[in-house]
mmCIF file of C-alpha atoms in Angstrom:
data_model
loop_
_atom_site.group_PDB
_atom_site.id
_atom_site.type_symbol
_atom_site.label_atom_id
_atom_site.label_comp_id
_atom_site.label_asym_id
_atom_site.label_seq_id
_atom_site.Cartn_x
_atom_site.Cartn_y
_atom_site.Cartn_z
ATOM 1 C CA UNK A 1 -10.912 -0.953 -14.055
ATOM 2 C CA UNK A 2 -7.524 0.490 -13.281
ATOM 3 C CA UNK A 3 -4.651 -1.275 -14.312
ATOM 4 C CA UNK A 4 -0.982 -0.410 -13.213
ATOM 5 C CA UNK A 5 2.269 -1.885 -14.589
ATOM 6 C CA UNK A 6 6.029 -1.673 -13.694
ATOM 7 C CA UNK A 7 8.655 -2.525 -15.499
ATOM 8 C CA UNK A 8 11.216 -3.774 -15.118
ATOM 9 C CA UNK A 9 10.416 -6.553 -12.967
ATOM 10 C CA UNK A 10 13.656 -6.544 -11.880
ATOM 11 C CA UNK A 11 16.805 -4.769 -12.111
ATOM 12 C CA UNK A 12 20.873 -4.885 -10.991
ATOM 13 C CA UNK A 13 22.783 -2.097 -10.804
ATOM 14 C CA UNK A 14 26.067 -1.097 -9.971
ATOM 15 C CA UNK A 15 26.789 1.241 -6.739
ATOM 16 C CA UNK A 16 26.989 5.213 -8.382
ATOM 17 C CA UNK A 17 24.431 4.505 -11.121
ATOM 18 C CA UNK A 18 21.653 6.642 -11.864
ATOM 19 C CA UNK A 19 18.331 4.869 -12.169
ATOM 20 C CA UNK A 20 15.078 5.147 -13.585
ATOM 21 C CA UNK A 21 11.786 2.907 -12.923
ATOM 22 C CA UNK A 22 8.908 3.040 -15.080
ATOM 23 C CA UNK A 23 4.921 2.522 -14.200
ATOM 24 C CA UNK A 24 2.017 3.130 -16.290
ATOM 25 C CA UNK A 25 -1.561 3.062 -15.831
ATOM 26 C CA UNK A 26 -4.739 2.707 -17.825
ATOM 27 C CA UNK A 27 -6.970 5.226 -16.666
ATOM 28 C CA UNK A 28 -6.146 8.748 -16.701
ATOM 29 C CA UNK A 29 -8.681 9.859 -14.085
ATOM 30 C CA UNK A 30 -6.156 9.681 -10.936
ATOM 31 C CA UNK A 31 -6.075 12.250 -8.017
ATOM 32 C CA UNK A 32 -2.535 11.314 -7.147
ATOM 33 C CA UNK A 33 0.283 8.567 -7.568
ATOM 34 C CA UNK A 34 2.592 7.660 -4.814
ATOM 35 C CA UNK A 35 6.172 5.589 -4.938
ATOM 36 C CA UNK A 36 6.491 3.340 -1.985
ATOM 37 C CA UNK A 37 9.568 1.083 -0.774
ATOM 38 C CA UNK A 38 9.209 -2.397 0.197
ATOM 39 C CA UNK A 39 12.031 -4.301 2.121
ATOM 40 C CA UNK A 40 11.747 -8.253 2.477
ATOM 41 C CA UNK A 41 9.315 -8.990 4.871
ATOM 42 C CA UNK A 42 8.007 -5.121 5.860
ATOM 43 C CA UNK A 43 5.395 -2.491 5.496
ATOM 44 C CA UNK A 44 5.653 -0.281 2.783
ATOM 45 C CA UNK A 45 7.559 2.962 3.024
ATOM 46 C CA UNK A 46 5.623 6.320 1.398
ATOM 47 C CA UNK A 47 8.322 8.010 -0.822
ATOM 48 C CA UNK A 48 7.027 10.013 -3.165
ATOM 49 C CA UNK A 49 2.924 11.441 -3.569
ATOM 50 C CA UNK A 50 2.641 13.165 -6.871
ATOM 51 C CA UNK A 51 -0.563 14.854 -7.419
ATOM 52 C CA UNK A 52 -2.624 15.070 -10.860
ATOM 53 C CA UNK A 53 -1.869 18.800 -11.311
ATOM 54 C CA UNK A 54 1.619 18.538 -10.652
ATOM 55 C CA UNK A 55 4.765 17.247 -13.010
ATOM 56 C CA UNK A 56 7.029 16.502 -10.670
ATOM 57 C CA UNK A 57 7.905 15.697 -7.097
ATOM 58 C CA UNK A 58 11.685 15.755 -5.498
ATOM 59 C CA UNK A 59 13.101 14.280 -2.121
ATOM 60 C CA UNK A 60 16.762 13.704 -1.941
ATOM 61 C CA UNK A 61 18.141 11.933 -4.486
ATOM 62 C CA UNK A 62 14.786 10.758 -5.656
ATOM 63 C CA UNK A 63 12.666 12.554 -8.403
ATOM 64 C CA UNK A 64 9.553 11.243 -9.807
ATOM 65 C CA UNK A 65 7.555 12.684 -12.821
ATOM 66 C CA UNK A 66 4.102 12.302 -13.584
ATOM 67 C CA UNK A 67 2.459 12.420 -17.213
ATOM 68 C CA UNK A 68 -1.101 12.276 -16.756
ATOM 69 C CA UNK A 69 -2.368 12.255 -20.182
ATOM 70 C CA UNK A 70 -0.028 9.323 -21.511
ATOM 71 C CA UNK A 71 -0.856 7.233 -17.965
ATOM 72 C CA UNK A 72 2.994 7.202 -17.199
ATOM 73 C CA UNK A 73 5.294 7.837 -14.389
ATOM 74 C CA UNK A 74 9.176 7.529 -13.615
ATOM 75 C CA UNK A 75 10.411 7.061 -10.342
ATOM 76 C CA UNK A 76 14.442 8.209 -10.970
ATOM 77 C CA UNK A 77 17.105 7.501 -8.062
ATOM 78 C CA UNK A 78 20.428 9.238 -8.361
ATOM 79 C CA UNK A 79 23.906 8.163 -7.479
ATOM 80 C CA UNK A 80 22.511 4.913 -6.188
ATOM 81 C CA UNK A 81 23.472 2.581 -2.555
ATOM 82 C CA UNK A 82 23.217 -0.644 -1.971
ATOM 83 C CA UNK A 83 20.853 0.793 0.804
ATOM 84 C CA UNK A 84 18.505 1.355 -1.921
ATOM 85 C CA UNK A 85 18.306 -2.315 -3.072
ATOM 86 C CA UNK A 86 14.192 -2.511 -2.080
ATOM 87 C CA UNK A 87 11.032 -3.408 -4.237
ATOM 88 C CA UNK A 88 9.860 -0.402 -5.602
ATOM 89 C CA UNK A 89 5.808 0.136 -6.010
ATOM 90 C CA UNK A 90 3.764 2.610 -7.378
ATOM 91 C CA UNK A 91 -0.107 3.290 -6.826
ATOM 92 C CA UNK A 92 -2.725 5.856 -8.069
ATOM 93 C CA UNK A 93 -5.658 6.773 -6.516
ATOM 94 C CA UNK A 94 -8.582 7.257 -8.853
ATOM 95 C CA UNK A 95 -12.509 7.677 -7.814
ATOM 96 C CA UNK A 96 -12.935 6.483 -4.146
ATOM 97 C CA UNK A 97 -10.255 6.153 -1.503
ATOM 98 C CA UNK A 98 -8.090 3.105 -2.817
ATOM 99 C CA UNK A 99 -5.081 3.030 -3.961
ATOM 100 C CA UNK A 100 -4.346 -0.052 -6.911
ATOM 101 C CA UNK A 101 -0.805 -0.762 -7.093
ATOM 102 C CA UNK A 102 1.710 -1.778 -9.801
ATOM 103 C CA UNK A 103 3.372 -5.598 -9.922
ATOM 104 C CA UNK A 104 6.428 -3.622 -8.380
ATOM 105 C CA UNK A 105 10.685 -3.406 -9.392
ATOM 106 C CA UNK A 106 12.910 -5.340 -7.786
ATOM 107 C CA UNK A 107 16.193 -2.832 -7.674
ATOM 108 C CA UNK A 108 19.452 -4.547 -6.208
ATOM 109 C CA UNK A 109 22.093 -1.976 -6.199
ATOM 110 C CA UNK A 110 25.750 -4.206 -5.809
ATOM 111 C CA UNK A 111 28.683 -2.768 -4.344
ATOM 112 C CA UNK B 1 7.765 10.330 13.357
ATOM 113 C CA UNK B 2 4.272 9.241 14.009
ATOM 114 C CA UNK B 3 3.747 5.418 12.349
ATOM 115 C CA UNK B 4 0.922 2.926 12.111
ATOM 116 C CA UNK B 5 1.846 0.015 14.341
ATOM 117 C CA UNK B 6 0.111 -3.796 13.557
ATOM 118 C CA UNK B 7 -0.324 -6.465 15.807
ATOM 119 C CA UNK B 8 0.247 -9.455 15.693
ATOM 120 C CA UNK B 9 3.386 -9.616 13.375
ATOM 121 C CA UNK B 10 2.939 -12.884 12.719
ATOM 122 C CA UNK B 11 -0.429 -14.974 13.222
ATOM 123 C CA UNK B 12 -1.058 -18.334 12.854
ATOM 124 C CA UNK B 13 -4.676 -19.829 12.622
ATOM 125 C CA UNK B 14 -6.555 -23.583 11.917
ATOM 126 C CA UNK B 15 -8.859 -23.368 9.045
ATOM 127 C CA UNK B 16 -12.187 -22.236 10.037
ATOM 128 C CA UNK B 17 -11.436 -20.484 13.146
ATOM 129 C CA UNK B 18 -12.174 -16.733 13.624
ATOM 130 C CA UNK B 19 -8.846 -14.193 13.290
ATOM 131 C CA UNK B 20 -8.628 -10.675 14.646
ATOM 132 C CA UNK B 21 -5.865 -8.338 13.025
ATOM 133 C CA UNK B 22 -5.073 -5.088 15.116
ATOM 134 C CA UNK B 23 -3.989 -1.374 13.994
ATOM 135 C CA UNK B 24 -3.192 1.513 15.703
ATOM 136 C CA UNK B 25 -3.650 4.134 13.013
ATOM 137 C CA UNK B 26 -1.758 7.795 13.317
ATOM 138 C CA UNK B 27 -3.483 9.690 16.225
ATOM 139 C CA UNK B 28 -4.846 12.579 14.147
ATOM 140 C CA UNK B 29 -5.425 10.661 10.899
ATOM 141 C CA UNK B 30 -9.137 10.471 9.839
ATOM 142 C CA UNK B 31 -8.736 7.642 6.663
ATOM 143 C CA UNK B 32 -8.421 4.368 7.614
ATOM 144 C CA UNK B 33 -8.109 1.374 5.125
ATOM 145 C CA UNK B 34 -6.740 -2.385 4.960
ATOM 146 C CA UNK B 35 -4.833 -3.816 1.960
ATOM 147 C CA UNK B 36 -3.327 -7.524 1.899
ATOM 148 C CA UNK B 37 -0.681 -9.166 -0.172
ATOM 149 C CA UNK B 38 -0.473 -13.059 -1.314
ATOM 150 C CA UNK B 39 3.019 -14.181 -1.582
ATOM 151 C CA UNK B 40 4.195 -12.679 -4.792
ATOM 152 C CA UNK B 41 0.983 -10.760 -5.855
ATOM 153 C CA UNK B 42 0.341 -7.454 -6.222
ATOM 154 C CA UNK B 43 -0.878 -4.837 -3.155
ATOM 155 C CA UNK B 44 -4.868 -5.350 -3.467
ATOM 156 C CA UNK B 45 -7.213 -3.183 -1.726
ATOM 157 C CA UNK B 46 -10.188 -4.400 0.692
ATOM 158 C CA UNK B 47 -11.757 -1.682 2.438
ATOM 159 C CA UNK B 48 -11.641 2.086 3.543
ATOM 160 C CA UNK B 49 -13.282 3.551 6.469
ATOM 161 C CA UNK B 50 -14.328 7.081 7.592
ATOM 162 C CA UNK B 51 -16.361 8.481 10.105
ATOM 163 C CA UNK B 52 -17.015 5.199 11.583
ATOM 164 C CA UNK B 53 -18.419 3.253 8.147
ATOM 165 C CA UNK B 54 -17.321 1.464 5.508
ATOM 166 C CA UNK B 55 -16.513 4.234 2.977
ATOM 167 C CA UNK B 56 -15.429 1.685 -0.072
ATOM 168 C CA UNK B 57 -14.673 -2.448 -0.380
ATOM 169 C CA UNK B 58 -13.625 -4.386 -2.947
ATOM 170 C CA UNK B 59 -15.351 -7.116 -4.148
ATOM 171 C CA UNK B 60 -12.713 -9.659 -1.935
ATOM 172 C CA UNK B 61 -14.041 -7.826 1.196
ATOM 173 C CA UNK B 62 -17.161 -10.059 1.543
ATOM 174 C CA UNK B 63 -19.818 -11.304 4.297
ATOM 175 C CA UNK B 64 -16.541 -13.172 6.302
ATOM 176 C CA UNK B 65 -14.797 -9.867 6.603
ATOM 177 C CA UNK B 66 -15.805 -7.312 9.005
ATOM 178 C CA UNK B 67 -13.709 -3.909 10.586
ATOM 179 C CA UNK B 68 -14.105 -1.937 13.536
ATOM 180 C CA UNK B 69 -12.708 1.093 15.194
ATOM 181 C CA UNK B 70 -13.533 0.192 19.076
ATOM 182 C CA UNK B 71 -12.252 2.726 20.473
ATOM 183 C CA UNK B 72 -10.533 6.098 19.517
ATOM 184 C CA UNK B 73 -7.365 4.348 18.689
ATOM 185 C CA UNK B 74 -7.538 0.808 17.567
ATOM 186 C CA UNK B 75 -8.930 -0.283 13.945
ATOM 187 C CA UNK B 76 -9.749 -3.897 13.377
ATOM 188 C CA UNK B 77 -9.966 -6.888 10.749
ATOM 189 C CA UNK B 78 -11.698 -9.651 11.836
ATOM 190 C CA UNK B 79 -12.370 -12.784 9.380
ATOM 191 C CA UNK B 80 -14.586 -14.879 10.816
ATOM 192 C CA UNK B 81 -14.002 -18.374 9.092
ATOM 193 C CA UNK B 82 -11.181 -18.214 7.617
ATOM 194 C CA UNK B 83 -9.863 -20.228 4.334
ATOM 195 C CA UNK B 84 -6.522 -21.642 3.291
ATOM 196 C CA UNK B 85 -6.623 -18.462 0.473
ATOM 197 C CA UNK B 86 -6.681 -15.964 3.317
ATOM 198 C CA UNK B 87 -3.227 -16.530 3.974
ATOM 199 C CA UNK B 88 -0.991 -13.576 2.963
ATOM 200 C CA UNK B 89 0.144 -10.310 4.323
ATOM 201 C CA UNK B 90 -2.483 -7.649 5.938
ATOM 202 C CA UNK B 91 -1.948 -4.374 5.643
ATOM 203 C CA UNK B 92 -2.922 -1.529 7.535
ATOM 204 C CA UNK B 93 -2.709 2.029 5.938
ATOM 205 C CA UNK B 94 -3.930 5.597 7.171
ATOM 206 C CA UNK B 95 -4.473 8.902 5.810
ATOM 207 C CA UNK B 96 -4.943 12.357 7.436
ATOM 208 C CA UNK B 97 -7.444 13.890 4.822
ATOM 209 C CA UNK B 98 -9.625 12.577 2.062
ATOM 210 C CA UNK B 99 -6.975 10.612 0.336
ATOM 211 C CA UNK B 100 -6.870 12.334 -3.322
ATOM 212 C CA UNK B 101 -4.633 14.584 -2.083
ATOM 213 C CA UNK B 102 -2.929 12.653 1.444
ATOM 214 C CA UNK B 103 -0.190 9.904 1.021
ATOM 215 C CA UNK B 104 -1.653 7.129 2.863
ATOM 216 C CA UNK B 105 1.092 5.792 5.730
ATOM 217 C CA UNK B 106 1.195 1.809 6.074
ATOM 218 C CA UNK B 107 2.115 -0.642 8.741
ATOM 219 C CA UNK B 108 4.490 -3.030 8.738
ATOM 220 C CA UNK B 109 1.925 -5.983 8.140
ATOM 221 C CA UNK B 110 1.051 -8.818 9.930
ATOM 222 C CA UNK B 111 1.742 -12.361 8.020
ATOM 223 C CA UNK B 112 -1.459 -14.658 8.224
ATOM 224 C CA UNK B 113 -0.843 -18.016 8.055
ATOM 225 C CA UNK B 114 -3.775 -20.372 7.676
ATOM 226 C CA UNK B 115 -3.061 -23.811 8.264
#
């Protein structure tokens, strides 16, 4: 059974800092990995999707990497801003259609 | 940008009552999903739906749950006899093609409170 873990569970950084969020998964037989952002009481906003054959994807200040063989992904956020404060979730698609989600990292970017 | 819309945003129901949660997926999408998130816990998969039938379901999705695409735009989740433990945020999602190479797009969710 696929298990997805994210560390740290919470992170507080000053504005402008670069930061890395980590995601690990137990079964490397995945089709893709998706990073989401969740604001309090809101839905999930898709940030990046990395196919299993890819090593990284970039969107603006966000860069996600994938090391499928070791079961790891990172989300790098450059020059963090207070508006980046949210919970960040990673999720993998394995056999079948479903996403298996991680526990999330709650990020706070302070002025 | 097209988005998944869910109604209502908050539903309060007495235990034992039936509830229907509604979703309008993105118009050209073919795969539809329901997930739930109990407060403080992970987002969990419930069911996926393609070509007018369930393609996969989790152990959570028991006989009390059903899904339907009653017309060309709506996708519904019905809980027949609600329990206290059904209280959660329910998310609808859709994807354009097979989820192995397409992102799933989520709605803002329906917060279901069972009293």
